[in-house]
């Protein structure tokens, strides 16, 4: 038996709670992993509370990412004792996930923990940090370099936002942080490298099709009016990466920024991102991340606290990342 966070749905009743689960009921997969850490991402919050139809098969073990040690392997690629990492591929949505002491998954979803990184570090970064790196790499692939001008990061005090801000500042970009928590988080955001901190209300209300040009690039986690206003205020030829929906799934925008200013809107998906691209992102994270900075943006919780924190992350009360020790 192992402990896990099980989500159930019977008729109209949706529930999430700790359960003792029989190992024999683990899903199909060539590799079994003793999970050490998982994390709590915004999407896990949606899954645990049932506020959005993230989970599409029941019962479901929650958790969209994990790190751990291989305990059994039917694959030539992994052997018992290997430290492995997983982000996405539908775990915690359609395949049992990482908020549990054990996981069993297809080998092709796993990769070795990057050299020089401890397992705990990989999950402080987690899916949020890996997504942040995908956004940074997308900006650079589109030609937005540090001398291009100001880069805006929305939801800057959250997981993706904090790490995107840090990575961009480390690479020499001038980064403006947009947050709903100016009073409490300005010092934190400046310590991560923000040159300026702005209140998210400037961008979150319905706006005009075009505004004053400011951003050379942007990392947006909010969607909705925020994303529309970010596009409307991006400079000629600038690039906006969109990865989230913290304000909403809608996109109440006009085509004006795209057809009059040549603004490019780049979608970023971490879940089904091809393996070479995710390995490139993790390789860069392993080299650029300063281990000593990780402590500033993490709160560690046990598996038994996850349900309570699922509500908190959706209400925007979490700073940085939530690391989950699945063995306590
Ligand atoms: N595409 C992908 O593959 C992928 C991967 C990871 C995450 N995501 C998405 O990215 C988003 C952020 O994820 P996360 O893990 O960083 O979540 P998080 O830690 O909860 O951060 C989200 C942040 O968004 C801001 N926010 C909350 N409500 C808002 C609102 N109504 N309007 C504008 N901003 C709001 C808050 O930051 P402030 O307090 O600083 O304003 C909050 O901390 C989520 O929508 C998540 O689903 C997508």
mmCIF file of C-alpha atoms and ligand atoms in Angstrom:
data_model
loop_
_atom_site.group_PDB
_atom_site.id
_atom_site.type_symbol
_atom_site.label_atom_id
_atom_site.label_comp_id
_atom_site.label_asym_id
_atom_site.label_seq_id
_atom_site.Cartn_x
_atom_site.Cartn_y
_atom_site.Cartn_z
ATOM 1 C CA UNK A 1 0.000 0.000 0.000
ATOM 2 C CA UNK A 2 1.066 3.619 -0.521
ATOM 3 C CA UNK A 3 -0.410 7.010 0.349
ATOM 4 C CA UNK A 4 -1.745 9.314 -2.318
ATOM 5 C CA UNK A 5 -4.101 12.195 -2.935
ATOM 6 C CA UNK A 6 -7.120 10.597 -4.554
ATOM 7 C CA UNK A 7 -9.795 12.516 -6.453
ATOM 8 C CA UNK A 8 -13.202 10.918 -6.868
ATOM 9 C CA UNK A 9 -16.411 11.848 -8.598
ATOM 10 C CA UNK A 10 -19.696 10.040 -7.947
ATOM 11 C CA UNK A 11 -22.771 11.459 -9.652
ATOM 12 C CA UNK A 12 -22.549 15.098 -8.549
ATOM 13 C CA UNK A 13 -20.135 14.656 -5.630
ATOM 14 C CA UNK A 14 -16.519 15.679 -6.243
ATOM 15 C CA UNK A 15 -14.020 14.858 -3.504
ATOM 16 C CA UNK A 16 -10.264 14.938 -2.924
ATOM 17 C CA UNK A 17 -8.464 13.429 0.058
ATOM 18 C CA UNK A 18 -5.627 11.259 1.294
ATOM 19 C CA UNK A 19 -6.066 7.528 0.740
ATOM 20 C CA UNK A 20 -4.136 4.301 1.217
ATOM 21 C CA UNK A 21 -3.879 2.809 -2.234
ATOM 22 C CA UNK A 22 -3.042 -0.752 -3.264
ATOM 23 C CA UNK A 23 0.104 -0.934 -5.409
ATOM 24 C CA UNK A 24 -1.633 -3.517 -7.574
ATOM 25 C CA UNK A 25 -4.031 -0.814 -8.760
ATOM 26 C CA UNK A 26 -1.270 1.403 -10.222
ATOM 27 C CA UNK A 27 -1.895 2.121 -13.919
ATOM 28 C CA UNK A 28 -0.074 0.627 -16.919
ATOM 29 C CA UNK A 29 3.523 1.755 -17.455
ATOM 30 C CA UNK A 30 7.017 0.283 -17.751
ATOM 31 C CA UNK A 31 8.567 2.198 -14.880
ATOM 32 C CA UNK A 32 7.568 2.369 -11.198
ATOM 33 C CA UNK A 33 8.938 5.281 -9.196
ATOM 34 C CA UNK A 34 9.224 5.875 -5.443
ATOM 35 C CA UNK A 35 8.212 9.519 -5.475
ATOM 36 C CA UNK A 36 10.201 11.921 -3.279
ATOM 37 C CA UNK A 37 8.672 15.283 -4.128
ATOM 38 C CA UNK A 38 5.812 16.638 -6.136
ATOM 39 C CA UNK A 39 4.545 20.187 -6.299
ATOM 40 C CA UNK A 40 1.323 22.110 -6.178
ATOM 41 C CA UNK A 41 0.727 24.025 -9.391
ATOM 42 C CA UNK A 42 -2.259 26.192 -10.329
ATOM 43 C CA UNK A 43 -3.581 23.289 -12.418
ATOM 44 C CA UNK A 44 -3.366 20.956 -9.394
ATOM 45 C CA UNK A 45 -5.465 23.505 -7.493
ATOM 46 C CA UNK A 46 -8.090 23.345 -10.248
ATOM 47 C CA UNK A 47 -7.979 19.533 -10.199
ATOM 48 C CA UNK A 48 -8.216 19.191 -6.410
ATOM 49 C CA UNK A 49 -11.066 21.660 -5.996
ATOM 50 C CA UNK A 50 -12.873 20.528 -9.152
ATOM 51 C CA UNK A 51 -13.233 24.177 -10.239
ATOM 52 C CA UNK A 52 -12.246 23.291 -13.776
ATOM 53 C CA UNK A 53 -12.530 19.929 -15.581
ATOM 54 C CA UNK A 54 -8.805 19.138 -15.365
ATOM 55 C CA UNK A 55 -9.379 15.525 -14.245
ATOM 56 C CA UNK A 56 -10.940 13.448 -16.971
ATOM 57 C CA UNK A 57 -10.781 9.943 -15.438
ATOM 58 C CA UNK A 58 -11.828 8.819 -11.929
ATOM 59 C CA UNK A 59 -10.572 7.826 -9.450
ATOM 60 C CA UNK A 60 -7.457 9.918 -10.143
ATOM 61 C CA UNK A 61 -4.260 10.381 -8.179
ATOM 62 C CA UNK A 62 -3.528 14.126 -8.451
ATOM 63 C CA UNK A 63 -0.185 15.768 -9.271
ATOM 64 C CA UNK A 64 1.121 16.950 -12.641
ATOM 65 C CA UNK A 65 4.806 16.474 -11.825
ATOM 66 C CA UNK A 66 7.170 14.457 -9.643
ATOM 67 C CA UNK A 67 10.746 13.453 -8.962
ATOM 68 C CA UNK A 68 11.832 10.156 -7.445
ATOM 69 C CA UNK A 69 13.829 6.945 -7.666
ATOM 70 C CA UNK A 70 13.081 4.063 -10.025
ATOM 71 C CA UNK A 71 12.002 1.009 -7.994
ATOM 72 C CA UNK A 72 11.056 -1.257 -10.902
ATOM 73 C CA UNK A 73 11.703 -0.981 -14.624
ATOM 74 C CA UNK A 74 10.655 -2.976 -17.694
ATOM 75 C CA UNK A 75 12.505 -0.473 -19.900
ATOM 76 C CA UNK A 76 16.101 -0.581 -21.132
ATOM 77 C CA UNK A 77 16.332 3.181 -20.681
ATOM 78 C CA UNK A 78 15.938 3.192 -16.894
ATOM 79 C CA UNK A 79 17.301 0.986 -14.142
ATOM 80 C CA UNK A 80 16.436 0.569 -10.471
ATOM 81 C CA UNK A 81 17.998 3.439 -8.495
ATOM 82 C CA UNK A 82 17.867 6.038 -11.300
ATOM 83 C CA UNK A 83 16.689 9.498 -10.250
ATOM 84 C CA UNK A 84 13.942 10.509 -12.659
ATOM 85 C CA UNK A 85 11.749 13.500 -13.341
ATOM 86 C CA UNK A 86 8.351 13.935 -14.989
ATOM 87 C CA UNK A 87 6.291 16.984 -16.038
ATOM 88 C CA UNK A 88 2.907 16.779 -17.706
ATOM 89 C CA UNK A 89 1.905 14.166 -20.315
ATOM 90 C CA UNK A 90 -1.538 14.158 -18.670
ATOM 91 C CA UNK A 91 -0.422 12.768 -15.291
ATOM 92 C CA UNK A 92 -2.836 13.939 -12.611
ATOM 93 C CA UNK A 93 -5.400 14.441 -15.419
ATOM 94 C CA UNK A 94 -5.861 11.156 -17.297
ATOM 95 C CA UNK A 95 -3.042 9.036 -15.789
ATOM 96 C CA UNK A 96 -2.307 8.702 -12.041
ATOM 97 C CA UNK A 97 0.056 11.451 -10.961
ATOM 98 C CA UNK A 98 2.774 12.512 -8.551
ATOM 99 C CA UNK A 99 0.969 13.538 -5.354
ATOM 100 C CA UNK A 100 1.562 10.030 -4.008
ATOM 101 C CA UNK A 101 4.363 7.877 -2.690
ATOM 102 C CA UNK A 102 4.394 5.768 -5.864
ATOM 103 C CA UNK A 103 3.814 6.368 -9.563
ATOM 104 C CA UNK A 104 3.872 4.046 -12.578
ATOM 105 C CA UNK A 105 4.299 5.581 -16.008
ATOM 106 C CA UNK A 106 5.437 4.872 -19.586
ATOM 107 C CA UNK A 107 9.236 5.165 -19.881
ATOM 108 C CA UNK A 108 8.985 7.706 -22.706
ATOM 109 C CA UNK A 109 7.529 10.312 -20.320
ATOM 110 C CA UNK A 110 10.523 10.200 -17.959
ATOM 111 C CA UNK A 111 14.022 11.632 -18.072
ATOM 112 C CA UNK A 112 17.013 11.540 -15.765
ATOM 113 C CA UNK A 113 17.417 14.342 -13.228
ATOM 114 C CA UNK A 114 19.887 16.770 -14.870
ATOM 115 C CA UNK A 115 23.470 16.411 -13.712
ATOM 116 C CA UNK A 116 24.378 18.634 -10.803
ATOM 117 C CA UNK A 117 20.791 19.033 -9.584
ATOM 118 C CA UNK A 118 19.348 17.535 -6.402
ATOM 119 C CA UNK A 119 15.869 16.037 -6.687
ATOM 120 C CA UNK A 120 14.463 18.632 -4.292
ATOM 121 C CA UNK A 121 15.774 21.459 -6.492
ATOM 122 C CA UNK A 122 14.072 20.047 -9.565
ATOM 123 C CA UNK A 123 10.691 20.154 -7.891
ATOM 124 C CA UNK A 124 11.154 23.638 -6.426
ATOM 125 C CA UNK A 125 11.471 24.626 -10.070
ATOM 126 C CA UNK A 126 8.823 22.078 -11.090
ATOM 127 C CA UNK A 127 6.377 22.480 -13.951
ATOM 128 C CA UNK A 128 6.041 26.212 -13.276
ATOM 129 C CA UNK A 129 9.786 26.810 -13.621
ATOM 130 C CA UNK A 130 10.138 24.594 -16.658
ATOM 131 C CA UNK A 131 7.236 26.474 -18.281
ATOM 132 C CA UNK A 132 8.908 29.770 -17.400
ATOM 133 C CA UNK A 133 12.064 28.576 -19.182
ATOM 134 C CA UNK A 134 10.002 27.530 -22.229
ATOM 135 C CA UNK A 135 8.646 31.108 -22.329
ATOM 136 C CA UNK A 136 12.117 32.644 -22.032
ATOM 137 C CA UNK A 137 13.466 30.350 -24.759
ATOM 138 C CA UNK A 138 10.456 31.191 -26.969
ATOM 139 C CA UNK A 139 11.190 34.915 -26.624
ATOM 140 C CA UNK A 140 14.795 34.323 -27.632
ATOM 141 C CA UNK A 141 13.852 32.033 -30.528
ATOM 142 C CA UNK A 142 11.687 34.910 -31.777
ATOM 143 C CA UNK A 143 14.692 37.230 -31.606
ATOM 144 C CA UNK A 144 13.903 39.174 -28.426
ATOM 145 C CA UNK A 145 17.333 39.739 -26.897
ATOM 146 C CA UNK A 146 18.272 41.595 -23.670
ATOM 147 C CA UNK A 147 18.931 44.867 -25.517
ATOM 148 C CA UNK A 148 15.453 44.841 -27.126
ATOM 149 C CA UNK A 149 13.780 46.810 -24.331
ATOM 150 C CA UNK A 150 11.491 46.138 -21.388
ATOM 151 C CA UNK A 151 9.956 42.697 -20.843
ATOM 152 C CA UNK A 152 6.710 42.404 -18.884
ATOM 153 C CA UNK A 153 5.976 39.425 -16.623
ATOM 154 C CA UNK A 154 2.382 39.112 -15.347
ATOM 155 C CA UNK A 155 1.384 37.139 -12.238
ATOM 156 C CA UNK A 156 4.937 37.859 -11.183
ATOM 157 C CA UNK A 157 4.618 36.725 -7.565
ATOM 158 C CA UNK A 158 3.241 33.319 -8.602
ATOM 159 C CA UNK A 159 5.227 30.225 -9.627
ATOM 160 C CA UNK A 160 5.697 30.733 -13.380
ATOM 161 C CA UNK A 161 5.981 34.510 -12.939
ATOM 162 C CA UNK A 162 8.627 34.455 -10.178
ATOM 163 C CA UNK A 163 10.872 32.074 -12.081
ATOM 164 C CA UNK A 164 10.404 33.807 -15.457
ATOM 165 C CA UNK A 165 11.321 37.103 -13.800
ATOM 166 C CA UNK A 166 14.433 35.617 -12.205
ATOM 167 C CA UNK A 167 15.603 33.857 -15.391
ATOM 168 C CA UNK A 168 15.097 36.932 -17.572
ATOM 169 C CA UNK A 169 16.865 39.232 -15.108
ATOM 170 C CA UNK A 170 19.773 36.751 -14.874
ATOM 171 C CA UNK A 171 20.076 36.828 -18.665
ATOM 172 C CA UNK A 172 20.353 40.611 -18.572
ATOM 173 C CA UNK A 173 16.822 41.662 -19.561
ATOM 174 C CA UNK A 174 15.119 44.666 -18.054
ATOM 175 C CA UNK A 175 12.010 43.136 -16.474
ATOM 176 C CA UNK A 176 8.831 44.829 -15.251
ATOM 177 C CA UNK A 177 6.789 42.734 -12.806
ATOM 178 C CA UNK A 178 2.992 43.025 -12.776
ATOM 179 C CA UNK A 179 1.327 41.835 -9.574
ATOM 180 C CA UNK A 180 -1.887 42.081 -7.606
ATOM 181 C CA UNK A 181 0.203 42.222 -4.412
ATOM 182 C CA UNK A 182 2.330 45.354 -4.846
ATOM 183 C CA UNK A 183 2.367 46.185 -1.153
ATOM 184 C CA UNK A 184 3.446 42.798 0.172
ATOM 185 C CA UNK A 185 5.587 41.514 -2.735
ATOM 186 C CA UNK A 186 7.559 44.478 -4.115
ATOM 187 C CA UNK A 187 10.689 43.683 -2.088
ATOM 188 C CA UNK A 188 10.517 40.012 -3.135
ATOM 189 C CA UNK A 189 10.044 40.879 -6.830
ATOM 190 C CA UNK A 190 12.908 43.369 -6.772
ATOM 191 C CA UNK A 191 15.131 40.768 -5.109
ATOM 192 C CA UNK A 192 14.392 38.461 -8.067
ATOM 193 C CA UNK A 193 15.508 41.217 -10.446
ATOM 194 C CA UNK A 194 12.467 43.369 -11.314
ATOM 195 C CA UNK A 195 13.433 46.880 -12.392
ATOM 196 C CA UNK A 196 9.885 48.066 -11.738
ATOM 197 C CA UNK A 197 6.797 46.636 -10.066
ATOM 198 C CA UNK A 198 3.349 47.620 -11.351
ATOM 199 C CA UNK A 199 -0.156 46.953 -10.097
ATOM 200 C CA UNK A 200 -1.934 44.347 -12.194
ATOM 201 C CA UNK A 201 -5.125 46.478 -12.221
ATOM 202 C CA UNK A 202 -3.449 48.637 -14.910
ATOM 203 C CA UNK A 203 -3.801 45.697 -17.289
ATOM 204 C CA UNK A 204 -6.730 43.652 -16.009
ATOM 205 C CA UNK A 205 -9.693 45.832 -17.051
ATOM 206 C CA UNK A 206 -11.232 45.973 -20.559
ATOM 207 C CA UNK A 207 -8.940 48.169 -22.676
ATOM 208 C CA UNK A 208 -8.534 49.773 -26.108
ATOM 209 C CA UNK A 209 -7.456 47.815 -29.220
ATOM 210 C CA UNK A 210 -4.102 49.642 -29.187
ATOM 211 C CA UNK A 211 -2.301 51.465 -26.390
ATOM 212 C CA UNK A 212 0.998 53.270 -25.954
ATOM 213 C CA UNK A 213 3.810 50.962 -27.132
ATOM 214 C CA UNK A 214 5.980 49.756 -24.273
ATOM 215 C CA UNK A 215 6.933 46.065 -24.158
ATOM 216 C CA UNK A 216 9.590 44.451 -26.346
ATOM 217 C CA UNK A 217 8.348 41.124 -25.025
ATOM 218 C CA UNK A 218 6.099 39.612 -22.396
ATOM 219 C CA UNK A 219 5.448 36.448 -20.418
ATOM 220 C CA UNK A 220 1.754 36.286 -19.611
ATOM 221 C CA UNK A 221 0.195 33.835 -17.144
ATOM 222 C CA UNK A 222 -3.157 35.619 -16.826
ATOM 223 C CA UNK A 223 -4.990 35.443 -20.182
ATOM 224 C CA UNK A 224 -8.279 37.357 -20.532
ATOM 225 C CA UNK A 225 -8.187 41.205 -20.481
ATOM 226 C CA UNK A 226 -4.612 41.165 -19.185
ATOM 227 C CA UNK A 227 -3.345 39.304 -22.256
ATOM 228 C CA UNK A 228 -5.415 41.552 -24.553
ATOM 229 C CA UNK A 229 -3.937 44.693 -22.950
ATOM 230 C CA UNK A 230 -0.417 43.258 -23.008
ATOM 231 C CA UNK A 231 -0.729 42.674 -26.771
ATOM 232 C CA UNK A 232 -2.210 46.166 -27.237
ATOM 233 C CA UNK A 233 0.771 47.793 -25.486
ATOM 234 C CA UNK A 234 3.528 45.662 -27.034
ATOM 235 C CA UNK A 235 5.935 47.540 -29.279
ATOM 236 C CA UNK A 236 6.142 47.165 -33.039
ATOM 237 C CA UNK A 237 7.444 43.648 -33.837
ATOM 238 C CA UNK A 238 7.377 42.592 -30.176
ATOM 239 C CA UNK A 239 6.626 39.095 -28.872
ATOM 240 C CA UNK A 240 4.091 37.973 -26.259
ATOM 241 C CA UNK A 241 4.255 34.443 -24.854
ATOM 242 C CA UNK A 242 0.985 33.147 -23.406
ATOM 243 C CA UNK A 243 0.961 30.171 -21.066
ATOM 244 C CA UNK A 244 -1.748 30.738 -18.472
ATOM 245 C CA UNK A 245 -5.306 31.622 -17.562
ATOM 246 C CA UNK A 246 -5.086 32.931 -13.991
ATOM 247 C CA UNK A 247 -7.484 35.766 -14.880
ATOM 248 C CA UNK A 248 -9.534 33.771 -17.393
ATOM 249 C CA UNK A 249 -9.596 31.502 -20.414
ATOM 250 C CA UNK A 250 -11.129 34.209 -22.609
ATOM 251 C CA UNK A 251 -9.152 36.507 -24.899
ATOM 252 C CA UNK A 252 -11.205 39.678 -25.455
ATOM 253 C CA UNK A 253 -8.763 41.294 -27.881
ATOM 254 C CA UNK A 254 -8.704 42.821 -31.370
ATOM 255 C CA UNK A 255 -6.388 41.898 -34.225
ATOM 256 C CA UNK A 256 -4.994 45.461 -34.278
ATOM 257 C CA UNK A 257 -1.661 44.688 -32.504
ATOM 258 C CA UNK A 258 -1.001 41.790 -34.902
ATOM 259 C CA UNK A 259 -1.905 43.471 -38.188
ATOM 260 C CA UNK A 260 -0.785 47.029 -37.425
ATOM 261 C CA UNK A 261 2.290 46.423 -35.270
ATOM 262 C CA UNK A 262 3.364 42.947 -36.335
ATOM 263 C CA UNK A 263 3.119 41.744 -32.725
ATOM 264 C CA UNK A 264 3.615 37.979 -32.414
ATOM 265 C CA UNK A 265 1.606 35.945 -29.916
ATOM 266 C CA UNK A 266 3.344 32.671 -29.077
ATOM 267 C CA UNK A 267 1.497 29.914 -27.231
ATOM 268 C CA UNK A 268 3.525 27.885 -24.736
ATOM 269 C CA UNK A 269 2.504 24.377 -23.672
ATOM 270 C CA UNK A 270 4.486 22.339 -21.182
ATOM 271 C CA UNK A 271 2.289 19.234 -21.050
ATOM 272 C CA UNK A 272 2.812 17.670 -24.469
ATOM 273 C CA UNK A 273 5.972 19.594 -25.317
ATOM 274 C CA UNK A 274 8.267 17.260 -27.333
ATOM 275 C CA UNK A 275 11.064 15.624 -25.328
ATOM 276 C CA UNK A 276 14.015 17.384 -27.075
ATOM 277 C CA UNK A 277 12.522 20.787 -26.281
ATOM 278 C CA UNK A 278 11.855 19.910 -22.630
ATOM 279 C CA UNK A 279 15.364 18.495 -22.213
ATOM 280 C CA UNK A 280 16.749 21.737 -23.627
ATOM 281 C CA UNK A 281 14.728 23.728 -21.103
ATOM 282 C CA UNK A 282 15.874 21.561 -18.178
ATOM 283 C CA UNK A 283 19.478 21.648 -19.357
ATOM 284 C CA UNK A 284 19.327 25.446 -19.312
ATOM 285 C CA UNK A 285 17.624 25.434 -15.901
ATOM 286 C CA UNK A 286 20.334 23.186 -14.465
ATOM 287 C CA UNK A 287 22.995 25.650 -15.591
ATOM 288 C CA UNK A 288 21.310 28.970 -14.909
ATOM 289 C CA UNK A 289 19.488 28.311 -11.696
ATOM 290 C CA UNK A 290 21.277 29.533 -8.606
ATOM 291 C CA UNK A 291 20.603 26.873 -5.972
ATOM 292 C CA UNK A 292 21.034 29.380 -3.152
ATOM 293 C CA UNK A 293 18.136 31.461 -4.521
ATOM 294 C CA UNK A 294 15.654 28.589 -4.426
ATOM 295 C CA UNK A 295 14.969 28.974 -0.709
ATOM 296 C CA UNK A 296 13.493 32.433 -1.289
ATOM 297 C CA UNK A 297 10.662 31.261 -3.457
ATOM 298 C CA UNK A 298 9.564 27.995 -1.935
ATOM 299 C CA UNK A 299 7.214 26.875 0.788
ATOM 300 C CA UNK A 300 7.400 23.186 1.647
ATOM 301 C CA UNK A 301 4.278 21.292 2.674
ATOM 302 C CA UNK A 302 3.347 17.665 3.349
ATOM 303 C CA UNK A 303 0.881 15.543 1.395
ATOM 304 C CA UNK A 304 -1.685 15.981 4.163
ATOM 305 C CA UNK A 305 -1.744 19.773 3.609
ATOM 306 C CA UNK A 306 -2.298 19.676 -0.132
ATOM 307 C CA UNK A 307 -6.111 19.941 -0.139
ATOM 308 C CA UNK A 308 -6.018 23.095 1.995
ATOM 309 C CA UNK A 309 -3.332 24.646 -0.236
ATOM 310 C CA UNK A 310 -5.286 23.717 -3.381
ATOM 311 C CA UNK A 311 -7.815 26.418 -2.433
ATOM 312 C CA UNK A 312 -5.052 28.884 -1.514
ATOM 313 C CA UNK A 313 -3.218 28.659 -4.824
ATOM 314 C CA UNK A 314 -6.409 29.443 -6.738
ATOM 315 C CA UNK A 315 -7.063 32.517 -4.632
ATOM 316 C CA UNK A 316 -3.582 33.863 -5.499
ATOM 317 C CA UNK A 317 -2.336 33.678 -1.910
ATOM 318 C CA UNK A 318 0.786 31.639 -2.612
ATOM 319 C CA UNK A 319 4.161 33.278 -3.198
ATOM 320 C CA UNK A 320 6.494 31.465 -5.600
ATOM 321 C CA UNK A 321 6.384 27.685 -5.450
ATOM 322 C CA UNK A 322 4.779 25.035 -3.271
ATOM 323 C CA UNK A 323 6.957 21.958 -2.850
ATOM 324 C CA UNK A 324 5.243 18.797 -1.602
ATOM 325 C CA UNK A 325 7.114 16.168 0.412
ATOM 326 C CA UNK A 326 4.925 13.151 -0.370
ATOM 327 C CA UNK A 327 6.355 11.167 2.527
ATOM 328 C CA UNK A 328 5.010 13.421 5.249
HETATM 329 N N1 LIG B 1 0.786 26.254 -20.567
HETATM 330 C C1 LIG B 1 1.337 25.448 -19.682
HETATM 331 O O1 LIG B 1 1.851 24.386 -19.989
HETATM 332 C C2 LIG B 1 1.321 25.868 -18.245
HETATM 333 C C3 LIG B 1 2.268 25.389 -17.341
HETATM 334 C C4 LIG B 1 2.287 25.886 -16.029
HETATM 335 C C5 LIG B 1 1.327 26.819 -15.650
HETATM 336 N N2 LIG B 1 0.389 27.219 -16.552
HETATM 337 C C6 LIG B 1 -0.632 28.209 -16.194
HETATM 338 O O2 LIG B 1 0.028 29.414 -15.843
HETATM 339 C C7 LIG B 1 -0.720 30.090 -14.840
HETATM 340 C C8 LIG B 1 0.188 30.350 -13.645
HETATM 341 O O3 LIG B 1 0.558 29.121 -13.039
HETATM 342 P P1 LIG B 1 1.353 29.121 -11.656
HETATM 343 O O4 LIG B 1 1.652 27.709 -11.340
HETATM 344 O O5 LIG B 1 2.413 30.139 -11.715
HETATM 345 O O6 LIG B 1 0.193 29.632 -10.684
HETATM 346 P P2 LIG B 1 0.336 30.535 -9.361
HETATM 347 O O7 LIG B 1 1.572 30.215 -8.636
HETATM 348 O O8 LIG B 1 -0.974 30.432 -8.677
HETATM 349 O O9 LIG B 1 0.503 32.004 -9.968
HETATM 350 C C9 LIG B 1 -0.540 32.646 -10.653
HETATM 351 C C10 LIG B 1 -0.417 34.128 -10.379
HETATM 352 O O10 LIG B 1 -1.306 34.819 -11.256
HETATM 353 C C11 LIG B 1 -1.704 36.031 -10.642
HETATM 354 N N3 LIG B 1 -3.161 36.103 -10.666
HETATM 355 C C12 LIG B 1 -4.046 35.417 -9.909
HETATM 356 N N4 LIG B 1 -5.301 35.779 -10.203
HETATM 357 C C13 LIG B 1 -5.214 36.724 -11.176
HETATM 358 C C14 LIG B 1 -6.170 37.507 -11.869
HETATM 359 N N5 LIG B 1 -7.469 37.393 -11.634
HETATM 360 N N6 LIG B 1 -5.732 38.387 -12.788
HETATM 361 C C15 LIG B 1 -4.401 38.523 -13.057
HETATM 362 N N7 LIG B 1 -3.444 37.808 -12.399
HETATM 363 C C16 LIG B 1 -3.856 36.917 -11.482
HETATM 364 C C17 LIG B 1 -1.168 35.993 -9.204
HETATM 365 O O11 LIG B 1 0.070 36.701 -9.187
HETATM 366 P P3 LIG B 1 0.208 38.160 -8.536
HETATM 367 O O12 LIG B 1 -0.317 38.063 -7.159
HETATM 368 O O13 LIG B 1 1.651 38.471 -8.638
HETATM 369 O O14 LIG B 1 -0.652 39.065 -9.419
HETATM 370 C C18 LIG B 1 -0.870 34.537 -8.976
HETATM 371 O O15 LIG B 1 0.135 34.349 -8.024
HETATM 372 C C19 LIG B 1 -1.918 29.212 -14.528
HETATM 373 O O16 LIG B 1 -3.017 29.628 -15.279
HETATM 374 C C20 LIG B 1 -1.459 27.838 -14.978
HETATM 375 O O17 LIG B 1 -2.532 27.002 -15.289
HETATM 376 C C21 LIG B 1 0.378 26.764 -17.822
#
